[in-house]
CSV table of N, CA and C in Angstrom, one decimal:
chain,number,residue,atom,x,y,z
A,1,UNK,N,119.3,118.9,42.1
A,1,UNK,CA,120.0,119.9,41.5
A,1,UNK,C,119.0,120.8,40.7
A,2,UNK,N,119.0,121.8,41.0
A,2,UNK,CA,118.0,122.8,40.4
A,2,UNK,C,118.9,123.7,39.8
A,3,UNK,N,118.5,124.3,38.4
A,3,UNK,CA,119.5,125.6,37.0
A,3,UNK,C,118.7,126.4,37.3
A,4,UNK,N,118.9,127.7,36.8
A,4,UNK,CA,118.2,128.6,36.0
A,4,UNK,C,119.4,129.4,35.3
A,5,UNK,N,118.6,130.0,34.0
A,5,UNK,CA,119.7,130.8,33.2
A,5,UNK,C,118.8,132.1,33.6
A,6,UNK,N,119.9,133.1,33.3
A,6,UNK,CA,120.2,134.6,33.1
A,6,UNK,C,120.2,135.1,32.3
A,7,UNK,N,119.1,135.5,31.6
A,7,UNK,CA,119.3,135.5,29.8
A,7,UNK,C,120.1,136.9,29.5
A,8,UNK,N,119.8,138.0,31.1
A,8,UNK,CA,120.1,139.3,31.1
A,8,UNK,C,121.7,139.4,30.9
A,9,UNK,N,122.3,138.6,31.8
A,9,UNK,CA,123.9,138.5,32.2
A,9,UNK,C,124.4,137.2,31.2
A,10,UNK,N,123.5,136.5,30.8
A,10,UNK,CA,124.1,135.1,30.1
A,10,UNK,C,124.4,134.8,30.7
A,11,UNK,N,124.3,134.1,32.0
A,11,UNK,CA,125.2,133.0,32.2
A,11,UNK,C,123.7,132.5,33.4
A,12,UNK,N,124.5,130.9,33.8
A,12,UNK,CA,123.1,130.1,34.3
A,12,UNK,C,123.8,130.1,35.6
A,13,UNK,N,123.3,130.0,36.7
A,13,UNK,CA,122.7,129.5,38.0
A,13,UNK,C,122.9,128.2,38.4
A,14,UNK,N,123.7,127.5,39.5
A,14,UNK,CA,122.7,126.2,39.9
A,14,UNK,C,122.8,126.5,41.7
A,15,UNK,N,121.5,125.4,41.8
A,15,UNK,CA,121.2,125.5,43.4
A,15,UNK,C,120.8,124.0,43.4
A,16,UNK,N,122.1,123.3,44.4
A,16,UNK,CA,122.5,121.9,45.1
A,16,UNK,C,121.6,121.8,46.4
A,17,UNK,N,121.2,120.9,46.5
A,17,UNK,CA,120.8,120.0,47.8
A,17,UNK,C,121.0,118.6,47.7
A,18,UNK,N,121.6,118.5,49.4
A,18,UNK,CA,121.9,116.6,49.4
A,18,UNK,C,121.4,116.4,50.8
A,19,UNK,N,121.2,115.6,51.3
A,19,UNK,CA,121.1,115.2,52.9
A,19,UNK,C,122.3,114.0,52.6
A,20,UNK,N,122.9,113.7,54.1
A,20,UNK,CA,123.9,113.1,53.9
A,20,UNK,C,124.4,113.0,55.2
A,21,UNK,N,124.9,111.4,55.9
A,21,UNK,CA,125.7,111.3,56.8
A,21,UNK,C,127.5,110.9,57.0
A,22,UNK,N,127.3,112.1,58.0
A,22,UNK,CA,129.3,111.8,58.1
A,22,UNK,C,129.4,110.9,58.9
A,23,UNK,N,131.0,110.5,59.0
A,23,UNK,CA,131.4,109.3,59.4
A,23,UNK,C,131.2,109.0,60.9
A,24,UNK,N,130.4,110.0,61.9
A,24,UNK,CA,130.4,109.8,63.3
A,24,UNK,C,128.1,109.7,63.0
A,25,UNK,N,127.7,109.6,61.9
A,25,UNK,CA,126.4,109.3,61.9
A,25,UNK,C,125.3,110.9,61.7
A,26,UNK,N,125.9,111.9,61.9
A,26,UNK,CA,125.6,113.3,61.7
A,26,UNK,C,124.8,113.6,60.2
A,27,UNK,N,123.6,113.7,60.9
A,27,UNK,CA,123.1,114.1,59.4
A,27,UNK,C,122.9,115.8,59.0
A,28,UNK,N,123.1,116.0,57.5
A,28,UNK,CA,123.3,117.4,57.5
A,28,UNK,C,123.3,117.5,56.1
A,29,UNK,N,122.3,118.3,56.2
A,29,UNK,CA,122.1,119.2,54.8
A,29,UNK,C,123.0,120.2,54.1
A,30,UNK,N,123.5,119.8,53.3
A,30,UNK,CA,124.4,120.6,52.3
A,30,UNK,C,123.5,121.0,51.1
A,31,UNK,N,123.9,122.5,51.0
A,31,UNK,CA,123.3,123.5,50.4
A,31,UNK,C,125.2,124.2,49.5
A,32,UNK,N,124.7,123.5,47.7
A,32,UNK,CA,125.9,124.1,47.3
A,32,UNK,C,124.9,125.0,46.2
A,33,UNK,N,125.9,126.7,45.7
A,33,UNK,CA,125.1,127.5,44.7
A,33,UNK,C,126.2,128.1,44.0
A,34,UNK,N,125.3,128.8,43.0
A,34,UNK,CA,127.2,129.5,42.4
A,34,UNK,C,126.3,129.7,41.0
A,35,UNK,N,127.5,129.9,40.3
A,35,UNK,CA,127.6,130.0,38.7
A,35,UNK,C,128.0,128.6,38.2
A,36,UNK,N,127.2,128.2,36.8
A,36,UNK,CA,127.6,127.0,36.7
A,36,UNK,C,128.9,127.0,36.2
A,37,UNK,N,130.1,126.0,36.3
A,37,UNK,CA,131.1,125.9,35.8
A,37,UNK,C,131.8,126.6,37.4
A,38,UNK,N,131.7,127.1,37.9
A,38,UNK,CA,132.4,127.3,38.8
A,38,UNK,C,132.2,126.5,40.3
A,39,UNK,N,133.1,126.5,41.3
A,39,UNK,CA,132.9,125.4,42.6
A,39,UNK,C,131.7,126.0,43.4
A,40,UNK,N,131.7,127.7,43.6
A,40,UNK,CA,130.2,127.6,44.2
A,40,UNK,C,130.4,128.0,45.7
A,41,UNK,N,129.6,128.4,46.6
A,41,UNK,CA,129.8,128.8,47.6
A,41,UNK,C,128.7,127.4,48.7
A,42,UNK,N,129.2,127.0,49.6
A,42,UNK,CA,128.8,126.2,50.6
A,42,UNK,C,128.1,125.9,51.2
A,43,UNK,N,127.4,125.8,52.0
A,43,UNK,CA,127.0,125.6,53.5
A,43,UNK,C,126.3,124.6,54.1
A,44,UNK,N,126.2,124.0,55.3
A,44,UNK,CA,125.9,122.9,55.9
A,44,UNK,C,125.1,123.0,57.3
A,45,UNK,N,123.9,122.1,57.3
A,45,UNK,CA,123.3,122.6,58.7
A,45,UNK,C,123.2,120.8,59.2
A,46,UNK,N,122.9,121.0,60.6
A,46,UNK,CA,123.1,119.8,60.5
A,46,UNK,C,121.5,119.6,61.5
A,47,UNK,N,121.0,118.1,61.7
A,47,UNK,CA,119.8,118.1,61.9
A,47,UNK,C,119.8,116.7,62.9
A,48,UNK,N,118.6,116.6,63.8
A,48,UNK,CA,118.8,115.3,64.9
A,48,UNK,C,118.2,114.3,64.0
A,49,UNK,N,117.3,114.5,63.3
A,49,UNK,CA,116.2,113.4,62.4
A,49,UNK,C,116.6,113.7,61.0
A,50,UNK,N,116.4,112.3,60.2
A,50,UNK,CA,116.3,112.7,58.7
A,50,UNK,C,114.9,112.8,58.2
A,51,UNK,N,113.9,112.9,59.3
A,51,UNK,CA,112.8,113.9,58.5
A,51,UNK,C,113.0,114.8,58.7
A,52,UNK,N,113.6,115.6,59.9
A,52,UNK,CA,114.0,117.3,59.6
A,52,UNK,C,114.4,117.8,58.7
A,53,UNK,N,115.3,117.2,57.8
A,53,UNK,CA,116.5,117.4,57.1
A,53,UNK,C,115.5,117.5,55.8
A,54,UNK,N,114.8,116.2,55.5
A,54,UNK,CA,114.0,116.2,54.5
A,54,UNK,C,113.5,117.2,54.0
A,55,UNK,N,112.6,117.4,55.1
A,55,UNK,CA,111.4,118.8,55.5
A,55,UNK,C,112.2,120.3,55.2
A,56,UNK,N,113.2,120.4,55.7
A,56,UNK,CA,114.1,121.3,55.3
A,56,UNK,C,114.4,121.9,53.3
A,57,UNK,N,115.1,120.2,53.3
A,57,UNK,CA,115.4,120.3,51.8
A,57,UNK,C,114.2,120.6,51.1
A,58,UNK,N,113.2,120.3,51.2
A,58,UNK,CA,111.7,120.7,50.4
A,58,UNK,C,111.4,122.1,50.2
A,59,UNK,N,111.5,122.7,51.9
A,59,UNK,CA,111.4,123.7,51.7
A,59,UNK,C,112.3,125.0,50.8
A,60,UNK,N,113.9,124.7,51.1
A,60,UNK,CA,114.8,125.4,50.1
A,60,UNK,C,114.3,125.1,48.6
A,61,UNK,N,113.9,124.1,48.3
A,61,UNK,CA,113.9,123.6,47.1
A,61,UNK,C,113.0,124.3,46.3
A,62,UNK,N,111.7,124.6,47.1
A,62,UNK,CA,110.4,125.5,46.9
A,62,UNK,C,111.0,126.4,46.5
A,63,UNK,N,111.2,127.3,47.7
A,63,UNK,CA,112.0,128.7,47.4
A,63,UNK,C,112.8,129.0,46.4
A,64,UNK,N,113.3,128.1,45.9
A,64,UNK,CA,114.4,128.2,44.7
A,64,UNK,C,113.9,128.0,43.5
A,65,UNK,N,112.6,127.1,43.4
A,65,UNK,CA,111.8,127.1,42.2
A,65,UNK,C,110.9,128.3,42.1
A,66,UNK,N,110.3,129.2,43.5
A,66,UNK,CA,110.0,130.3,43.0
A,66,UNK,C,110.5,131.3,42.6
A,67,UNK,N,111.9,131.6,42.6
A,67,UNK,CA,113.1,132.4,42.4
A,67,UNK,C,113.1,131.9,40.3
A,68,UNK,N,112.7,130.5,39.8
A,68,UNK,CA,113.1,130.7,39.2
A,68,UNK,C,113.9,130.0,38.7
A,69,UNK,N,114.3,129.0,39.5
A,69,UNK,CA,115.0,128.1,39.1
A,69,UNK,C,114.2,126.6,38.8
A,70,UNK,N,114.8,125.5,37.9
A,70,UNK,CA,114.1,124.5,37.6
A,70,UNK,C,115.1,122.8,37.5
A,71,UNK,N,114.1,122.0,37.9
A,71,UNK,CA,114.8,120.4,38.3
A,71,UNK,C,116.0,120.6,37.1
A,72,UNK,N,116.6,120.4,37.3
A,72,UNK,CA,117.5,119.7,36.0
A,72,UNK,C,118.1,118.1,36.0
């Protein structure tokens, strides 16, 4: 789970990452973001290996701490 606040607009940020398999063995990275306090907007990719997935999540995660956002 990574925050960042907005000190301009007041309000904070969050940016979600999980790896995670469904009930047929599918693994798939879910990516949730939004305003905190609210549900957030979605999305899901799905991957053959759970090192891909890994390797993936690392990468968003980077990009999101250069934007500015931090672990929470």
């Amino acid at each position: 789970m990574l925050y960042r606040r907005d000190p301009e607009q007041g309000r904070a940020r969050f940016f979600s990452l999980m790896i995670e398999r469904d009930l047929f063995g599918t693994i798939r990275l879910v990516r949730n973001w939004g305003f905190v306090g609210s549900k957030g907007q979605e999305k899901v990719e799905i991957f053959p290996e759970e090192a891909q997935a890994a390797r993936a999540l690392e990468a968003w995660a980077d990009a999101q701490r250069r934007k500015g956002y931090s672990d929470l």
